[in-house]
Amino acid sequence: MLKIQAEAHVPTELGNFRIVAFSDRDDDWMPHMAIIANNTDFSKAVNIRFHSECITGEVFHSLKCECGPQLDAALSYIEKNGGVVVYLRQEGRNIGIINKLKAYALQEKGFDTVEANLKLGLPADGRKFDVAIEILNILGIKEVNLMTNNPEKLKYVEESNIKLNSRIPLQIKANENSSSYLKTKKEFFGHLLNDKDL
């Protein structure tokens, strides 16, 4: 069972947030987190982003994915409109950074992102979002506007005790390095993406 282990106010370049760490152990160095905008009204539908960790995109600004810009866009959105980014420690679609780099190496040989994972004997997408639902319940959130292009995330909310009020698209325009990746997201995973930005 997750519980709140620590929380603090953290000023950032994108706004001032309260960051709450969730884990079942107080010595967990990789807790899930909720990044909460100060102006969030929990009595109404809350703007929510489920965001899985991506060290290559968020820290090293990789152009192979849109994870870093998506996180920044989500934080900017909730700073302006209120909301919560639920930050999940699911690096590389939950295969970890070592396997992610192995998959990148296969992509350099012509495999797409799904083919690379499968060739390594890994799932195309090993992420789970039930922990995100658990965090929303701990925070007392009853209704959400979900920032996502991923129908799987919508499904998790729809099948939970939390009401899905609306979807907020969060598409980042493709670059020459990410175009193939985003097309695979749309064609294989059914992500709700506009062709003009691919």
mmCIF file of C-alpha atoms in Angstrom:
data_model
loop_
_atom_site.group_PDB
_atom_site.id
_atom_site.type_symbol
_atom_site.label_atom_id
_atom_site.label_comp_id
_atom_site.label_asym_id
_atom_site.label_seq_id
_atom_site.Cartn_x
_atom_site.Cartn_y
_atom_site.Cartn_z
ATOM 1 C CA MET A 1 0.000 0.000 0.000
ATOM 2 C CA LEU A 2 1.348 3.370 -0.988
ATOM 3 C CA LYS A 3 1.506 6.171 1.533
ATOM 4 C CA ILE A 4 2.847 9.701 1.613
ATOM 5 C CA GLN A 5 6.487 9.605 2.711
ATOM 6 C CA ALA A 6 7.438 13.271 2.329
ATOM 7 C CA GLU A 7 6.268 16.525 0.795
ATOM 8 C CA ALA A 8 7.617 20.015 0.290
ATOM 9 C CA HIS A 9 7.075 23.179 -1.732
ATOM 10 C CA VAL A 10 9.520 23.443 -4.640
ATOM 11 C CA PRO A 11 9.925 26.594 -6.775
ATOM 12 C CA THR A 12 10.893 25.775 -10.394
ATOM 13 C CA GLU A 13 11.418 27.614 -13.670
ATOM 14 C CA LEU A 14 7.933 26.490 -14.697
ATOM 15 C CA GLY A 15 6.152 27.468 -11.492
ATOM 16 C CA ASN A 16 5.822 26.807 -7.781
ATOM 17 C CA PHE A 17 4.667 23.326 -6.893
ATOM 18 C CA ARG A 18 4.122 21.046 -3.934
ATOM 19 C CA ILE A 19 5.906 17.737 -4.549
ATOM 20 C CA VAL A 20 4.651 14.696 -2.664
ATOM 21 C CA ALA A 21 6.571 11.392 -2.596
ATOM 22 C CA PHE A 22 4.612 8.104 -2.449
ATOM 23 C CA SER A 23 5.996 4.688 -1.590
ATOM 24 C CA ASP A 24 5.212 1.659 0.523
ATOM 25 C CA ARG A 25 8.642 2.060 2.223
ATOM 26 C CA ASP A 26 10.265 5.133 3.733
ATOM 27 C CA ASP A 27 13.689 4.053 2.432
ATOM 28 C CA ASP A 28 12.598 3.833 -1.215
ATOM 29 C CA TRP A 29 14.986 5.970 -3.269
ATOM 30 C CA MET A 30 12.736 5.857 -6.340
ATOM 31 C CA PRO A 31 9.280 6.878 -5.102
ATOM 32 C CA HIS A 32 6.424 7.904 -7.345
ATOM 33 C CA MET A 33 5.575 11.580 -7.012
ATOM 34 C CA ALA A 34 2.698 13.984 -7.367
ATOM 35 C CA ILE A 35 3.605 17.489 -8.508
ATOM 36 C CA ILE A 36 0.734 19.711 -7.415
ATOM 37 C CA ALA A 37 0.094 23.269 -8.572
ATOM 38 C CA ASN A 38 -0.686 25.715 -5.778
ATOM 39 C CA ASN A 39 -3.982 26.865 -7.327
ATOM 40 C CA THR A 40 -5.508 23.389 -7.641
ATOM 41 C CA ASP A 41 -9.163 23.087 -6.606
ATOM 42 C CA PHE A 42 -9.722 19.485 -5.516
ATOM 43 C CA SER A 43 -13.488 20.004 -5.241
ATOM 44 C CA LYS A 44 -13.766 20.228 -9.050
ATOM 45 C CA ALA A 45 -12.482 18.108 -11.935
ATOM 46 C CA VAL A 46 -8.682 18.233 -11.573
ATOM 47 C CA ASN A 47 -6.328 18.519 -14.553
ATOM 48 C CA ILE A 48 -4.138 15.402 -14.368
ATOM 49 C CA ARG A 49 -1.137 14.100 -16.288
ATOM 50 C CA PHE A 50 0.174 10.548 -15.775
ATOM 51 C CA HIS A 51 3.826 10.902 -16.763
ATOM 52 C CA SER A 52 6.324 8.032 -16.827
ATOM 53 C CA GLU A 53 9.961 8.779 -16.074
ATOM 54 C CA CYS A 54 12.248 9.325 -19.079
ATOM 55 C CA ILE A 55 15.791 10.259 -18.077
ATOM 56 C CA THR A 56 16.970 10.501 -21.695
ATOM 57 C CA GLY A 57 14.218 12.935 -22.671
ATOM 58 C CA GLU A 58 13.808 14.927 -19.459
ATOM 59 C CA VAL A 59 17.398 15.207 -18.236
ATOM 60 C CA PHE A 60 19.507 14.795 -21.388
ATOM 61 C CA HIS A 61 16.969 16.385 -23.786
ATOM 62 C CA SER A 62 16.943 13.474 -26.230
ATOM 63 C CA LEU A 63 15.289 14.250 -29.550
ATOM 64 C CA LYS A 64 14.182 10.629 -30.015
ATOM 65 C CA CYS A 65 11.011 11.146 -27.954
ATOM 66 C CA GLU A 66 8.723 13.947 -26.819
ATOM 67 C CA CYS A 67 8.833 13.111 -23.089
ATOM 68 C CA GLY A 68 10.805 16.148 -21.923
ATOM 69 C CA PRO A 69 8.683 18.701 -23.794
ATOM 70 C CA GLN A 70 5.504 16.894 -22.724
ATOM 71 C CA LEU A 71 6.502 17.098 -19.056
ATOM 72 C CA ASP A 72 7.354 20.797 -19.386
ATOM 73 C CA ALA A 73 4.075 21.475 -21.206
ATOM 74 C CA ALA A 74 2.093 19.621 -18.545
ATOM 75 C CA LEU A 75 3.785 21.515 -15.703
ATOM 76 C CA SER A 76 3.224 24.837 -17.457
ATOM 77 C CA TYR A 77 -0.432 23.931 -18.009
ATOM 78 C CA ILE A 78 -1.116 23.043 -14.388
ATOM 79 C CA GLU A 79 0.770 26.112 -13.156
ATOM 80 C CA LYS A 80 -1.682 28.231 -15.148
ATOM 81 C CA ASN A 81 -4.860 26.160 -14.737
ATOM 82 C CA GLY A 82 -4.304 24.091 -11.601
ATOM 83 C CA GLY A 83 -3.715 20.366 -11.558
ATOM 84 C CA VAL A 84 -1.374 17.508 -10.751
ATOM 85 C CA VAL A 85 1.358 15.677 -12.654
ATOM 86 C CA VAL A 86 1.607 12.125 -11.336
ATOM 87 C CA TYR A 87 5.243 11.204 -12.002
ATOM 88 C CA LEU A 88 5.682 7.432 -12.256
ATOM 89 C CA ARG A 89 9.038 5.655 -12.030
ATOM 90 C CA GLN A 90 8.531 3.569 -15.170
ATOM 91 C CA GLU A 91 11.637 4.365 -17.210
ATOM 92 C CA GLY A 92 11.547 3.262 -20.837
ATOM 93 C CA ARG A 93 7.949 2.003 -20.774
ATOM 94 C CA ASN A 94 8.969 0.187 -17.595
ATOM 95 C CA ILE A 95 11.936 -1.727 -19.016
ATOM 96 C CA GLY A 96 14.618 0.395 -17.306
ATOM 97 C CA ILE A 97 17.402 2.550 -18.688
ATOM 98 C CA ILE A 98 19.796 -0.319 -19.552
ATOM 99 C CA ASN A 99 17.216 -2.116 -21.673
ATOM 100 C CA LYS A 100 16.097 1.209 -23.117
ATOM 101 C CA LEU A 101 19.618 1.901 -24.380
ATOM 102 C CA LYS A 102 19.797 -1.635 -25.792
ATOM 103 C CA ALA A 103 16.534 -0.916 -27.622
ATOM 104 C CA TYR A 104 17.966 2.371 -28.899
ATOM 105 C CA ALA A 105 20.948 0.435 -30.302
ATOM 106 C CA LEU A 106 18.557 -1.860 -32.174
ATOM 107 C CA GLN A 107 16.665 1.161 -33.480
ATOM 108 C CA GLU A 108 19.957 2.380 -34.967
ATOM 109 C CA LYS A 109 19.921 -0.868 -37.004
ATOM 110 C CA GLY A 110 16.473 -0.115 -38.407
ATOM 111 C CA PHE A 111 14.036 -1.606 -35.890
ATOM 112 C CA ASP A 112 11.198 0.586 -34.695
ATOM 113 C CA THR A 113 10.579 1.162 -30.987
ATOM 114 C CA VAL A 114 8.139 -1.759 -30.651
ATOM 115 C CA GLU A 115 10.215 -4.194 -32.723
ATOM 116 C CA ALA A 116 13.305 -3.374 -30.658
ATOM 117 C CA ASN A 117 11.571 -4.135 -27.357
ATOM 118 C CA LEU A 118 10.118 -7.378 -28.664
ATOM 119 C CA LYS A 119 13.480 -8.493 -30.090
ATOM 120 C CA LEU A 120 14.929 -8.059 -26.580
ATOM 121 C CA GLY A 121 12.188 -10.316 -25.205
ATOM 122 C CA LEU A 122 10.485 -7.362 -23.517
ATOM 123 C CA PRO A 123 6.897 -6.113 -23.707
ATOM 124 C CA ALA A 124 6.076 -3.405 -26.234
ATOM 125 C CA ASP A 125 4.831 -1.378 -23.273
ATOM 126 C CA GLY A 126 5.234 -2.706 -19.733
ATOM 127 C CA ARG A 127 3.767 0.281 -17.935
ATOM 128 C CA LYS A 128 0.895 0.054 -15.460
ATOM 129 C CA PHE A 129 -1.212 2.983 -14.322
ATOM 130 C CA ASP A 130 -3.067 1.435 -11.390
ATOM 131 C CA VAL A 131 -0.513 3.085 -9.082
ATOM 132 C CA ALA A 132 -1.505 6.462 -10.551
ATOM 133 C CA ILE A 133 -5.140 5.735 -9.681
ATOM 134 C CA GLU A 134 -4.037 4.819 -6.149
ATOM 135 C CA ILE A 135 -2.229 8.158 -5.832
ATOM 136 C CA LEU A 136 -5.314 10.066 -7.010
ATOM 137 C CA ASN A 137 -7.357 8.249 -4.386
ATOM 138 C CA ILE A 138 -4.859 9.115 -1.647
ATOM 139 C CA LEU A 139 -5.062 12.767 -2.721
ATOM 140 C CA GLY A 140 -8.868 12.609 -2.588
ATOM 141 C CA ILE A 141 -9.372 13.376 -6.280
ATOM 142 C CA LYS A 142 -12.795 12.277 -7.537
ATOM 143 C CA GLU A 143 -12.961 13.658 -11.090
ATOM 144 C CA VAL A 144 -10.280 14.406 -13.674
ATOM 145 C CA ASN A 145 -9.477 16.059 -16.971
ATOM 146 C CA LEU A 146 -6.728 13.741 -18.231
ATOM 147 C CA MET A 147 -3.842 15.229 -20.235
ATOM 148 C CA THR A 148 -2.941 12.424 -22.610
ATOM 149 C CA ASN A 149 -2.884 11.064 -26.143
ATOM 150 C CA ASN A 150 -2.793 7.484 -24.842
ATOM 151 C CA PRO A 151 -6.090 5.546 -24.886
ATOM 152 C CA GLU A 152 -4.679 3.064 -22.344
ATOM 153 C CA LYS A 153 -4.449 5.825 -19.720
ATOM 154 C CA LEU A 154 -8.038 6.846 -20.452
ATOM 155 C CA LYS A 155 -9.077 3.216 -19.987
ATOM 156 C CA TYR A 156 -7.431 3.012 -16.552
ATOM 157 C CA VAL A 157 -9.436 6.020 -15.364
ATOM 158 C CA GLU A 158 -12.678 4.845 -16.975
ATOM 159 C CA GLU A 159 -12.374 1.478 -15.218
ATOM 160 C CA SER A 160 -11.594 3.053 -11.829
ATOM 161 C CA ASN A 161 -13.710 4.787 -9.200
ATOM 162 C CA ILE A 162 -12.601 8.171 -10.558
ATOM 163 C CA LYS A 163 -14.770 10.022 -13.069
ATOM 164 C CA LEU A 164 -13.206 10.991 -16.399
ATOM 165 C CA ASN A 165 -14.601 14.426 -17.220
ATOM 166 C CA SER A 166 -12.573 15.147 -20.380
ATOM 167 C CA ARG A 167 -9.346 14.533 -22.278
ATOM 168 C CA ILE A 168 -6.813 17.301 -22.812
ATOM 169 C CA PRO A 169 -4.579 16.558 -25.850
ATOM 170 C CA LEU A 170 -0.842 16.922 -25.219
ATOM 171 C CA GLN A 171 0.816 16.520 -28.614
ATOM 172 C CA ILE A 172 4.343 17.765 -29.270
ATOM 173 C CA LYS A 173 5.281 18.417 -32.899
ATOM 174 C CA ALA A 174 7.628 15.763 -34.267
ATOM 175 C CA ASN A 175 11.207 16.447 -35.273
ATOM 176 C CA GLU A 176 13.295 14.424 -37.729
ATOM 177 C CA ASN A 177 14.460 12.130 -34.905
ATOM 178 C CA SER A 178 11.071 11.530 -33.260
ATOM 179 C CA SER A 179 8.782 11.300 -36.300
ATOM 180 C CA SER A 180 9.104 7.499 -36.718
ATOM 181 C CA TYR A 181 8.659 6.988 -32.960
ATOM 182 C CA LEU A 182 5.458 9.028 -32.900
ATOM 183 C CA LYS A 183 4.083 7.290 -35.996
ATOM 184 C CA THR A 184 4.638 3.940 -34.245
ATOM 185 C CA LYS A 185 2.783 5.281 -31.206
ATOM 186 C CA LYS A 186 -0.184 6.126 -33.408
ATOM 187 C CA GLU A 187 -0.159 3.026 -35.613
ATOM 188 C CA PHE A 188 0.720 0.331 -33.027
ATOM 189 C CA PHE A 189 -0.618 1.741 -29.752
ATOM 190 C CA GLY A 190 -3.501 3.804 -31.180
ATOM 191 C CA HIS A 191 -2.364 7.078 -29.666
ATOM 192 C CA LEU A 192 -4.660 9.985 -30.489
ATOM 193 C CA LEU A 193 -2.257 12.047 -32.584
ATOM 194 C CA ASN A 194 -2.836 14.543 -35.386
ATOM 195 C CA ASP A 195 -1.078 13.555 -38.615
ATOM 196 C CA LYS A 196 -0.061 17.164 -39.338
ATOM 197 C CA ASP A 197 2.284 17.135 -36.314
ATOM 198 C CA LEU A 198 3.906 13.748 -37.110
#
